[in-house]
PDB file of C-alpha atoms and ligand atoms in Angstrom:
ATOM      1  CA  MET H   1       5.882 -29.821   0.662  1.00  0.00           C
ATOM      2  CA  MET H   2       7.644 -26.755  -0.144  1.00  0.00           C
ATOM      3  CA  THR H   3      10.210 -27.261  -2.899  1.00  0.00           C
ATOM      4  CA  ALA H   4      13.906 -26.517  -2.430  1.00  0.00           C
ATOM      5  CA  GLU H   5      13.629 -24.089  -5.407  1.00  0.00           C
ATOM      6  CA  GLN H   6      10.793 -22.133  -3.699  1.00  0.00           C
ATOM      7  CA  ARG H   7      12.777 -21.827  -0.445  1.00  0.00           C
ATOM      8  CA  ILE H   8      15.814 -20.494  -2.247  1.00  0.00           C
ATOM      9  CA  GLN H   9      13.770 -18.153  -4.184  1.00  0.00           C
ATOM     10  CA  PHE H  10      11.921 -16.850  -1.139  1.00  0.00           C
ATOM     11  CA  GLU H  11      15.026 -16.559   0.925  1.00  0.00           C
ATOM     12  CA  THR H  12      17.029 -14.609  -1.564  1.00  0.00           C
ATOM     13  CA  GLN H  13      14.078 -12.425  -2.993  1.00  0.00           C
ATOM     14  CA  GLY H  14      11.648 -12.131  -0.185  1.00  0.00           C
ATOM     15  CA  PHE H  15       8.620 -13.281  -2.188  1.00  0.00           C
ATOM     16  CA  LEU H  16       7.177 -16.101  -4.319  1.00  0.00           C
ATOM     17  CA  HIS H  17       4.641 -15.989  -7.211  1.00  0.00           C
ATOM     18  CA  ILE H  18       2.620 -19.325  -7.068  1.00  0.00           C
ATOM     19  CA  ARG H  19       0.826 -19.671 -10.293  1.00  0.00           C
ATOM     20  CA  GLY H  20      -2.387 -21.537 -10.408  1.00  0.00           C
ATOM     21  CA  ALA H  21      -2.435 -21.903  -6.731  1.00  0.00           C
ATOM     22  CA  LEU H  22      -6.169 -22.587  -6.497  1.00  0.00           C
ATOM     23  CA  ASP H  23      -7.901 -25.496  -8.342  1.00  0.00           C
ATOM     24  CA  PRO H  24     -10.818 -24.438 -10.658  1.00  0.00           C
ATOM     25  CA  GLN H  25     -13.420 -25.484  -8.067  1.00  0.00           C
ATOM     26  CA  LEU H  26     -11.837 -23.421  -5.211  1.00  0.00           C
ATOM     27  CA  LEU H  27     -11.280 -20.542  -7.527  1.00  0.00           C
ATOM     28  CA  GLY H  28     -14.893 -20.514  -8.747  1.00  0.00           C
ATOM     29  CA  ARG H  29     -16.171 -20.503  -5.067  1.00  0.00           C
ATOM     30  CA  PHE H  30     -13.708 -17.668  -4.228  1.00  0.00           C
ATOM     31  CA  LYS H  31     -14.730 -15.556  -7.207  1.00  0.00           C
ATOM     32  CA  LYS H  32     -18.478 -16.059  -6.449  1.00  0.00           C
ATOM     33  CA  ALA H  33     -18.155 -15.268  -2.836  1.00  0.00           C
ATOM     34  CA  PHE H  34     -15.879 -12.311  -3.279  1.00  0.00           C
ATOM     35  CA  ASP H  35     -18.271 -10.714  -5.737  1.00  0.00           C
ATOM     36  CA  ALA H  36     -21.314 -11.379  -3.578  1.00  0.00           C
ATOM     37  CA  ALA H  37     -19.517  -9.725  -0.581  1.00  0.00           C
ATOM     38  CA  ALA H  38     -18.409  -6.689  -2.713  1.00  0.00           C
ATOM     39  CA  ASP H  39     -21.927  -6.292  -3.958  1.00  0.00           C
ATOM     40  CA  LYS H  40     -23.270  -6.419  -0.380  1.00  0.00           C
ATOM     41  CA  TYR H  41     -21.025  -3.458   0.479  1.00  0.00           C
ATOM     42  CA  SER H  42     -21.228  -1.704  -2.951  1.00  0.00           C
ATOM     43  CA  ASN H  43     -22.913   1.393  -1.408  1.00  0.00           C
ATOM     44  CA  ARG H  44     -19.956   1.816   0.774  1.00  0.00           C
ATOM     45  CA  TRP H  45     -17.117   1.475  -1.722  1.00  0.00           C
ATOM     46  CA  LYS H  46     -18.965   3.174  -4.543  1.00  0.00           C
ATOM     47  CA  SER H  47     -19.999   6.181  -2.327  1.00  0.00           C
ATOM     48  CA  GLY H  48     -16.624   7.689  -2.523  1.00  0.00           C
ATOM     49  CA  VAL H  49     -16.315   7.853   1.277  1.00  0.00           C
ATOM     50  CA  SER H  50     -13.081   5.891   1.071  1.00  0.00           C
ATOM     51  CA  PRO H  51     -12.198   6.536  -2.617  1.00  0.00           C
ATOM     52  CA  GLN H  52      -8.750   5.029  -2.773  1.00  0.00           C
ATOM     53  CA  PHE H  53      -9.481   1.439  -1.593  1.00  0.00           C
ATOM     54  CA  PHE H  54     -12.193  -0.392   0.350  1.00  0.00           C
ATOM     55  CA  ASP H  55     -11.707  -3.443   2.638  1.00  0.00           C
ATOM     56  CA  ILE H  56     -14.802  -5.636   3.052  1.00  0.00           C
ATOM     57  CA  PRO H  57     -15.041  -6.133   6.806  1.00  0.00           C
ATOM     58  CA  HIS H  58     -14.762  -9.563   8.442  1.00  0.00           C
ATOM     59  CA  ILE H  59     -14.553 -11.524   5.273  1.00  0.00           C
ATOM     60  CA  LEU H  60     -14.244 -14.837   7.136  1.00  0.00           C
ATOM     61  CA  ASP H  61     -17.925 -14.436   8.073  1.00  0.00           C
ATOM     62  CA  GLU H  62     -19.098 -13.838   4.492  1.00  0.00           C
ATOM     63  CA  ASP H  63     -18.622 -17.373   3.209  1.00  0.00           C
ATOM     64  CA  ASP H  64     -16.919 -20.699   4.175  1.00  0.00           C
ATOM     65  CA  VAL H  65     -14.623 -20.520   1.181  1.00  0.00           C
ATOM     66  CA  PHE H  66     -12.657 -17.789   2.995  1.00  0.00           C
ATOM     67  CA  SER H  67     -11.742 -20.402   5.700  1.00  0.00           C
ATOM     68  CA  ASP H  68     -10.922 -22.993   2.970  1.00  0.00           C
ATOM     69  CA  LEU H  69      -8.510 -20.566   1.425  1.00  0.00           C
ATOM     70  CA  LEU H  70      -6.577 -20.353   4.653  1.00  0.00           C
ATOM     71  CA  ASP H  71      -4.875 -23.626   4.211  1.00  0.00           C
ATOM     72  CA  ALA H  72      -5.074 -24.041   0.418  1.00  0.00           C
ATOM     73  CA  PRO H  73      -3.034 -27.197  -0.503  1.00  0.00           C
ATOM     74  CA  ALA H  74      -0.563 -25.287  -2.917  1.00  0.00           C
ATOM     75  CA  VAL H  75       0.160 -22.573  -0.403  1.00  0.00           C
ATOM     76  CA  PHE H  76      -0.152 -23.754   3.183  1.00  0.00           C
ATOM     77  CA  PRO H  77       2.773 -26.012   3.048  1.00  0.00           C
ATOM     78  CA  VAL H  78       4.899 -23.148   1.768  1.00  0.00           C
ATOM     79  CA  LEU H  79       3.652 -20.944   4.647  1.00  0.00           C
ATOM     80  CA  LEU H  80       4.423 -23.710   7.176  1.00  0.00           C
ATOM     81  CA  GLY H  81       7.956 -24.226   5.674  1.00  0.00           C
ATOM     82  CA  LEU H  82       8.751 -20.568   5.844  1.00  0.00           C
ATOM     83  CA  LEU H  83       7.167 -19.532   9.021  1.00  0.00           C
ATOM     84  CA  GLY H  84       7.316 -22.709  11.118  1.00  0.00           C
ATOM     85  CA  GLY H  85       4.900 -24.954  12.892  1.00  0.00           C
ATOM     86  CA  ASP H  86       3.488 -22.298  15.301  1.00  0.00           C
ATOM     87  CA  ILE H  87       1.807 -20.452  12.422  1.00  0.00           C
ATOM     88  CA  GLN H  88      -1.316 -18.448  13.137  1.00  0.00           C
ATOM     89  CA  LEU H  89      -3.638 -16.203  10.959  1.00  0.00           C
ATOM     90  CA  HIS H  90      -2.852 -12.645  11.829  1.00  0.00           C
ATOM     91  CA  GLN H  91      -5.135 -10.420   9.673  1.00  0.00           C
ATOM     92  CA  THR H  92      -7.475 -10.583   6.733  1.00  0.00           C
ATOM     93  CA  MET H  93      -8.400  -8.055   4.065  1.00  0.00           C
ATOM     94  CA  ALA H  94     -10.659  -8.478   1.061  1.00  0.00           C
ATOM     95  CA  ARG H  95      -9.799  -5.441  -0.861  1.00  0.00           C
ATOM     96  CA  ILE H  96     -11.272  -3.362  -3.633  1.00  0.00           C
ATOM     97  CA  PHE H  97      -8.907  -0.943  -5.364  1.00  0.00           C
ATOM     98  CA  PRO H  98     -10.730   1.228  -7.918  1.00  0.00           C
ATOM     99  CA  PRO H  99      -8.755   3.063 -10.595  1.00  0.00           C
ATOM    100  CA  GLY H 100      -6.582   5.659  -9.143  1.00  0.00           C
ATOM    101  CA  GLU H 101      -3.222   6.352  -7.647  1.00  0.00           C
ATOM    102  CA  THR H 102      -1.773   3.857  -5.227  1.00  0.00           C
ATOM    103  CA  PHE H 103      -2.939   4.159  -1.582  1.00  0.00           C
ATOM    104  CA  THR H 104       0.191   2.332  -0.216  1.00  0.00           C
ATOM    105  CA  GLY H 105       3.368   3.800   1.097  1.00  0.00           C
ATOM    106  CA  LYS H 106       6.150   3.896  -1.609  1.00  0.00           C
ATOM    107  CA  TRP H 107       8.415   0.971  -1.085  1.00  0.00           C
ATOM    108  CA  HIS H 108       7.443   0.306   2.527  1.00  0.00           C
ATOM    109  CA  THR H 109       8.100  -2.540   4.975  1.00  0.00           C
ATOM    110  CA  ASP H 110       4.912  -3.352   6.958  1.00  0.00           C
ATOM    111  CA  LEU H 111       6.974  -3.554  10.205  1.00  0.00           C
ATOM    112  CA  GLU H 112       8.725  -0.097  10.295  1.00  0.00           C
ATOM    113  CA  GLY H 113       9.233   0.930  13.901  1.00  0.00           C
ATOM    114  CA  MET H 114       8.491  -2.509  15.345  1.00  0.00           C
ATOM    115  CA  ASN H 115      10.345  -3.216  18.729  1.00  0.00           C
ATOM    116  CA  GLY H 116      11.907  -6.462  19.921  1.00  0.00           C
ATOM    117  CA  ILE H 117      13.136  -8.127  16.696  1.00  0.00           C
ATOM    118  CA  GLU H 118      15.928  -7.375  14.212  1.00  0.00           C
ATOM    119  CA  LEU H 119      14.043  -8.029  11.167  1.00  0.00           C
ATOM    120  CA  GLY H 120      16.817  -8.011   8.577  1.00  0.00           C
ATOM    121  CA  HIS H 121      18.369 -11.010  10.367  1.00  0.00           C
ATOM    122  CA  SER H 122      15.235 -12.813  11.597  1.00  0.00           C
ATOM    123  CA  TRP H 123      13.636 -15.787   9.938  1.00  0.00           C
ATOM    124  CA  ASN H 124      10.350 -14.944   8.397  1.00  0.00           C
ATOM    125  CA  PHE H 125       8.520 -13.183  11.253  1.00  0.00           C
ATOM    126  CA  MET H 126       5.362 -12.362   9.220  1.00  0.00           C
ATOM    127  CA  LEU H 127       4.080 -13.385   5.832  1.00  0.00           C
ATOM    128  CA  LYS H 128       1.327 -12.129   3.550  1.00  0.00           C
ATOM    129  CA  VAL H 129      -0.501 -13.981   0.812  1.00  0.00           C
ATOM    130  CA  HIS H 130      -2.418 -12.115  -1.838  1.00  0.00           C
ATOM    131  CA  TYR H 131      -5.008 -14.078  -3.744  1.00  0.00           C
ATOM    132  CA  TYR H 132      -6.644 -12.861  -6.949  1.00  0.00           C
ATOM    133  CA  PRO H 133     -10.138 -13.910  -8.150  1.00  0.00           C
ATOM    134  CA  GLU H 134      -9.594 -12.343 -11.624  1.00  0.00           C
ATOM    135  CA  ASP H 135      -6.642 -11.827 -14.046  1.00  0.00           C
ATOM    136  CA  LEU H 136      -4.971  -8.513 -13.538  1.00  0.00           C
ATOM    137  CA  ALA H 137      -3.774  -6.364 -16.419  1.00  0.00           C
ATOM    138  CA  PRO H 138      -0.244  -4.868 -15.948  1.00  0.00           C
ATOM    139  CA  ASP H 139      -1.656  -1.375 -15.271  1.00  0.00           C
ATOM    140  CA  GLN H 140      -4.328  -2.634 -12.727  1.00  0.00           C
ATOM    141  CA  GLY H 141      -2.576  -1.811  -9.351  1.00  0.00           C
ATOM    142  CA  CYS H 142      -0.188  -4.791  -9.413  1.00  0.00           C
ATOM    143  CA  LEU H 143       2.038  -5.686  -6.426  1.00  0.00           C
ATOM    144  CA  ALA H 144       5.744  -4.763  -6.937  1.00  0.00           C
ATOM    145  CA  PHE H 145       8.807  -5.684  -4.879  1.00  0.00           C
ATOM    146  CA  ILE H 146      12.475  -4.739  -4.394  1.00  0.00           C
ATOM    147  CA  PRO H 147      13.900  -8.180  -4.471  1.00  0.00           C
ATOM    148  CA  GLY H 148      16.251  -8.961  -1.344  1.00  0.00           C
ATOM    149  CA  SER H 149      15.185  -5.968   0.543  1.00  0.00           C
ATOM    150  CA  HIS H 150      13.689  -8.092   3.516  1.00  0.00           C
ATOM    151  CA  ARG H 151      17.348  -8.308   4.655  1.00  0.00           C
ATOM    152  CA  TYR H 152      17.497  -4.522   5.328  1.00  0.00           C
ATOM    153  CA  PRO H 153      17.749  -3.550   9.027  1.00  0.00           C
ATOM    154  CA  LEU H 154      15.137  -1.243  10.428  1.00  0.00           C
ATOM    155  CA  GLY H 155      16.013   2.351   9.703  1.00  0.00           C
ATOM    156  CA  HIS H 156      17.419   1.554   6.301  1.00  0.00           C
ATOM    157  CA  PRO H 157      17.090   4.718   4.192  1.00  0.00           C
ATOM    158  CA  GLN H 158      13.815   5.023   2.129  1.00  0.00           C
ATOM    159  CA  ILE H 159      14.289   3.664  -1.364  1.00  0.00           C
ATOM    160  CA  GLN H 160      13.996   6.354  -3.964  1.00  0.00           C
ATOM    161  CA  ILE H 161      12.916   4.602  -7.160  1.00  0.00           C
ATOM    162  CA  ASP H 162      10.147   6.026  -9.224  1.00  0.00           C
ATOM    163  CA  HIS H 163       7.416   3.410  -9.067  1.00  0.00           C
ATOM    164  CA  THR H 164       5.881   4.669 -12.370  1.00  0.00           C
ATOM    165  CA  ARG H 165       8.940   3.552 -14.382  1.00  0.00           C
ATOM    166  CA  THR H 166      10.331   0.093 -15.059  1.00  0.00           C
ATOM    167  CA  SER H 167      13.596  -0.598 -13.334  1.00  0.00           C
ATOM    168  CA  ALA H 168      15.926  -3.561 -13.012  1.00  0.00           C
ATOM    169  CA  ALA H 169      15.582  -3.222  -9.209  1.00  0.00           C
ATOM    170  CA  ILE H 170      11.875  -3.673  -9.290  1.00  0.00           C
ATOM    171  CA  THR H 171       9.866  -6.886  -9.811  1.00  0.00           C
ATOM    172  CA  LYS H 172       6.171  -6.384 -10.750  1.00  0.00           C
ATOM    173  CA  ILE H 173       3.885  -9.300 -10.523  1.00  0.00           C
ATOM    174  CA  VAL H 174       1.022  -9.562 -12.968  1.00  0.00           C
ATOM    175  CA  PRO H 175      -1.053 -12.340 -11.601  1.00  0.00           C
ATOM    176  CA  LYS H 176      -3.745 -14.457 -13.254  1.00  0.00           C
ATOM    177  CA  ALA H 177      -7.015 -15.581 -11.438  1.00  0.00           C
ATOM    178  CA  GLY H 178      -6.205 -18.230  -8.800  1.00  0.00           C
ATOM    179  CA  ASP H 179      -2.525 -17.178  -8.304  1.00  0.00           C
ATOM    180  CA  ALA H 180      -0.993 -16.452  -5.004  1.00  0.00           C
ATOM    181  CA  VAL H 181       1.823 -14.137  -4.140  1.00  0.00           C
ATOM    182  CA  VAL H 182       3.497 -14.860  -0.797  1.00  0.00           C
ATOM    183  CA  PHE H 183       5.873 -12.432   0.685  1.00  0.00           C
ATOM    184  CA  ASN H 184       7.885 -11.588   3.812  1.00  0.00           C
ATOM    185  CA  VAL H 185       6.099  -8.326   4.888  1.00  0.00           C
ATOM    186  CA  HIS H 186       9.570  -6.706   5.526  1.00  0.00           C
ATOM    187  CA  VAL H 187      10.494  -6.838   1.866  1.00  0.00           C
ATOM    188  CA  ARG H 188      10.108  -3.316   0.420  1.00  0.00           C
ATOM    189  CA  HIS H 189       6.847  -3.443  -1.666  1.00  0.00           C
ATOM    190  CA  MET H 190       3.924  -1.393  -2.795  1.00  0.00           C
ATOM    191  CA  ALA H 191       0.725  -1.483  -4.927  1.00  0.00           C
ATOM    192  CA  LEU H 192       1.433   0.315  -8.103  1.00  0.00           C
ATOM    193  CA  ASP H 193      -1.100   2.805  -9.461  1.00  0.00           C
ATOM    194  CA  ASN H 194      -4.255   1.426 -10.922  1.00  0.00           C
ATOM    195  CA  THR H 195      -4.278   3.382 -14.187  1.00  0.00           C
ATOM    196  CA  SER H 196      -6.638   0.794 -15.919  1.00  0.00           C
ATOM    197  CA  PRO H 197     -10.334   1.445 -16.060  1.00  0.00           C
ATOM    198  CA  CYS H 198     -11.107  -1.667 -13.939  1.00  0.00           C
ATOM    199  CA  ILE H 199     -11.261  -2.123 -10.191  1.00  0.00           C
ATOM    200  CA  ARG H 200      -8.672  -4.494  -8.670  1.00  0.00           C
ATOM    201  CA  LYS H 201      -9.858  -7.318  -6.306  1.00  0.00           C
ATOM    202  CA  SER H 202      -7.630  -9.143  -3.920  1.00  0.00           C
ATOM    203  CA  LEU H 203      -7.785 -11.175  -0.789  1.00  0.00           C
ATOM    204  CA  ILE H 204      -4.960 -10.691   1.566  1.00  0.00           C
ATOM    205  CA  TYR H 205      -4.160 -13.019   4.494  1.00  0.00           C
ATOM    206  CA  SER H 206      -1.242 -12.260   6.903  1.00  0.00           C
ATOM    207  CA  TYR H 207       0.302 -15.002   8.999  1.00  0.00           C
ATOM    208  CA  SER H 208       2.604 -14.854  12.055  1.00  0.00           C
ATOM    209  CA  HIS H 209       3.568 -16.880  15.064  1.00  0.00           C
ATOM    210  CA  PHE H 210       1.049 -18.186  17.495  1.00  0.00           C
ATOM    211  CA  TRP H 211       2.283 -15.773  20.191  1.00  0.00           C
ATOM    212  CA  VAL H 212       1.634 -12.657  18.085  1.00  0.00           C
ATOM    213  CA  LYS H 213      -1.707 -10.898  18.901  1.00  0.00           C
ATOM    214  CA  ASN H 214      -4.037 -11.474  16.053  1.00  0.00           C
ATOM    215  CA  TYR H 215      -6.688  -9.043  14.734  1.00  0.00           C
ATOM    216  CA  PRO H 216     -10.429  -9.716  15.413  1.00  0.00           C
ATOM    217  CA  ASN H 217     -10.977 -10.181  11.587  1.00  0.00           C
ATOM    218  CA  ALA H 218      -8.651 -13.246  11.829  1.00  0.00           C
ATOM    219  CA  VAL H 219     -11.251 -15.201  13.849  1.00  0.00           C
ATOM    220  CA  PRO H 220     -14.630 -16.144  12.341  1.00  0.00           C
ATOM    221  CA  LYS H 221     -17.868 -15.516  14.410  1.00  0.00           C
ATOM    222  CA  ASP H 222     -18.912 -19.200  13.799  1.00  0.00           C
ATOM    223  CA  LEU H 223     -15.643 -20.505  15.230  1.00  0.00           C
ATOM    224  CA  ASP H 224     -16.955 -23.879  16.498  1.00  0.00           C
ATOM    225  CA  ARG H 225     -18.264 -24.820  13.176  1.00  0.00           C
ATOM    226  CA  LEU H 226     -15.244 -23.638  11.099  1.00  0.00           C
ATOM    227  CA  ALA H 227     -12.418 -24.586  13.318  1.00  0.00           C
ATOM    228  CA  THR H 228     -12.695 -28.295  12.117  1.00  0.00           C
ATOM    229  CA  THR H 229      -9.033 -29.386  11.918  1.00  0.00           C
ATOM    230  CA  LYS H 230      -6.064 -29.022  14.082  1.00  0.00           C
ATOM    231  CA  GLU H 231      -4.580 -26.624  11.408  1.00  0.00           C
ATOM    232  CA  ARG H 232      -7.644 -24.394  11.364  1.00  0.00           C
ATOM    233  CA  LYS H 233      -7.911 -24.365  15.252  1.00  0.00           C
ATOM    234  CA  GLN H 234      -4.316 -23.150  15.435  1.00  0.00           C
ATOM    235  CA  LEU H 235      -4.836 -20.603  12.638  1.00  0.00           C
ATOM    236  CA  PHE H 236      -7.655 -19.224  14.582  1.00  0.00           C
ATOM    237  CA  GLY H 237      -5.714 -18.854  17.613  1.00  0.00           C
ATOM    238  CA  ILE H 238      -6.999 -21.823  19.677  1.00  0.00           C
ATOM    239  CA  PRO H 239      -4.192 -23.876  21.408  1.00  0.00           C
ATOM    240  CA  THR H 240      -4.238 -27.444  20.236  1.00  0.00           C
ATOM    241  CA  CYS H 241      -1.030 -28.951  21.782  1.00  0.00           C
ATOM    242  CA  GLU H 242      -2.263 -30.828  24.875  1.00  0.00           C
ATOM    243  CA  LYS H 243       1.128 -31.261  26.564  1.00  0.00           C
ATOM    244  CA  GLU H 244       2.334 -27.842  26.008  1.00  0.00           C
ATOM    245  CA  SER H 245       1.082 -24.848  27.961  1.00  0.00           C
ATOM    246  CA  SER H 246       3.321 -22.275  26.422  1.00  0.00           C
ATOM    247  CA  TYR H 247       2.210 -20.321  23.397  1.00  0.00           C
ATOM    248  CA  PHE H 248       5.775 -20.536  22.143  1.00  0.00           C
ATOM    249  CA  HIS H 249       5.713 -24.295  21.751  1.00  0.00           C
ATOM    250  CA  GLN H 250       2.399 -24.544  19.854  1.00  0.00           C
ATOM    251  CA  THR H 251       3.086 -26.391  16.654  1.00  0.00           C
ATOM    252  CA  LEU H 252       1.559 -28.211  13.684  1.00  0.00           C
ATOM    253  CA  ILE H 253       4.885 -30.027  13.084  1.00  0.00           C
ATOM    254  CA  GLU H 254       5.445 -33.032  15.355  1.00  0.00           C
ATOM    255  CA  PRO H 255       8.860 -32.501  17.037  1.00  0.00           C
ATOM    256  CA  THR H 256       9.702 -36.194  16.920  1.00  0.00           C
ATOM    257  CA  LEU H 257       9.086 -36.299  13.197  1.00  0.00           C
ATOM    258  CA  ARG H 258      11.180 -33.191  12.733  1.00  0.00           C
ATOM    259  CA  VAL H 259      14.096 -34.727  14.478  1.00  0.00           C
ATOM    260  CA  ASP H 260      13.684 -38.035  12.574  1.00  0.00           C
ATOM    261  CA  VAL H 261      13.600 -36.232   9.285  1.00  0.00           C
ATOM    262  CA  ASN H 262      16.746 -34.275  10.073  1.00  0.00           C
ATOM    263  CA  ASN H 263      18.526 -37.520  11.141  1.00  0.00           C
ATOM    264  CA  LEU H 264      17.477 -39.201   8.006  1.00  0.00           C
ATOM    265  CA  LEU H 265      18.802 -36.365   5.850  1.00  0.00           C
ATOM    266  CA  MET H 266      22.137 -36.319   7.861  1.00  0.00           C
ATOM    267  CA  ALA H 267      22.382 -40.134   7.340  1.00  0.00           C
ATOM    268  CA  GLY H 268      21.683 -39.839   3.646  1.00  0.00           C
ATOM    269  CA  LYS H 269      24.441 -37.169   3.229  1.00  0.00           C
ATOM    270  CA  ASN H 270      26.956 -39.154   5.078  1.00  0.00           C
ATOM    271  CA  LEU H 271      26.241 -42.338   3.046  1.00  0.00           C
ATOM    272  CA  LEU H 272      26.536 -40.303  -0.032  1.00  0.00           C
ATOM    273  CA  SER H 273      29.918 -38.794   0.830  1.00  0.00           C
ATOM    274  CA  LYS H 274      31.199 -42.206   2.000  1.00  0.00           C
ATOM    275  CA  THR H 275      30.083 -43.779  -1.339  1.00  0.00           C
ATOM    276  CA  LYS H 276      31.802 -40.902  -3.249  1.00  0.00           C
ATOM    277  CA  GLN H 277      35.007 -41.509  -1.308  1.00  0.00           C
ATOM    278  CA  VAL H 278      35.124 -45.282  -1.995  1.00  0.00           C
ATOM    279  CA  TYR H 279      34.219 -44.647  -5.686  1.00  0.00           C
ATOM    280  CA  LEU H 280      37.035 -41.968  -6.087  1.00  0.00           C
ATOM    281  CA  ALA H 281      39.565 -44.174  -4.305  1.00  0.00           C
ATOM    282  CA  LYS H 282      39.113 -47.011  -6.878  1.00  0.00           C
TER     283      LYS H 282
HETATM  284  O1  AKG C 301      -1.744  -4.243  -2.768  1.00  0.00           O
HETATM  285  C1  AKG C 301      -2.233  -3.974  -1.841  1.00  0.00           C
HETATM  286  O2  AKG C 301      -3.499  -3.925  -1.645  1.00  0.00           O
HETATM  287  C2  AKG C 301      -1.503  -3.650  -0.636  1.00  0.00           C
HETATM  288  C3  AKG C 301      -0.118  -4.064  -0.743  1.00  0.00           C
HETATM  289  C4  AKG C 301       0.638  -3.904   0.503  1.00  0.00           C
HETATM  290  O3  AKG C 301       1.265  -2.955   0.903  1.00  0.00           O
HETATM  291  C5  AKG C 301       0.503  -4.900   1.596  1.00  0.00           C
HETATM  292  O4  AKG C 301      -0.158  -5.958   1.388  1.00  0.00           O
HETATM  293  O5  AKG C 301       1.138  -4.667   2.619  1.00  0.00           O
END
């Protein structure tokens, strides 16, 4: 379950740093598989053809651990709590960022120019998770955010803060191996320059609603073998709700259960306030 603290933090700031999100076994498999895939493509990212960063293509096909990371126990309930029961995997990127200046836009939203949704007032339309197989140094191309900026409407003026300096308006995340950083992709963010001598490795998964068109790299080739649970099926874009024909009503959260929990919460609150009234009247 997502904690109340995590929800408040996410809703006010637009991101969450989940420390130690992967258990040692999952982290070990992740690190080994990432390094093997990076080695396989080393002639591409070392050739200097794409000098600023390199994304290993179709990472879900490289090793089963990349499917196991999709619903990691410390992170998936948070994604479900923030995005809702109709969650689907949207895109995957296994990224190598060699030393150099940042390749991202300065303080960007991923959804600039998007039609149909007022993002500043919407619930979380799209989330990203960055996972790290290794500790990062503070100068190794860390992610940085402008807390609260996910509430800006589209067309909000570009933020003019020098990313090379520290500022009270910026939060930089320096992750350890196995940490996860979850964020609303509308929060203003960027990768800072990698001024260290080391490459930065990260795995990026984006998630959105079931009705949003997913990228080909969000579905593994070996779909039948890997889509083993209801969660995985839905994440890979396979409808699982038998009674519902609409993509809008696809869900991993049982509607009856949701109503029951809400009723239970309401009943608890009423009981508490009545008890308080009786107690104060004495
Ligand atoms: O750190 C990165 O690789 C990219 C950060 C970013 O802009 C993103 O994930 O949208």
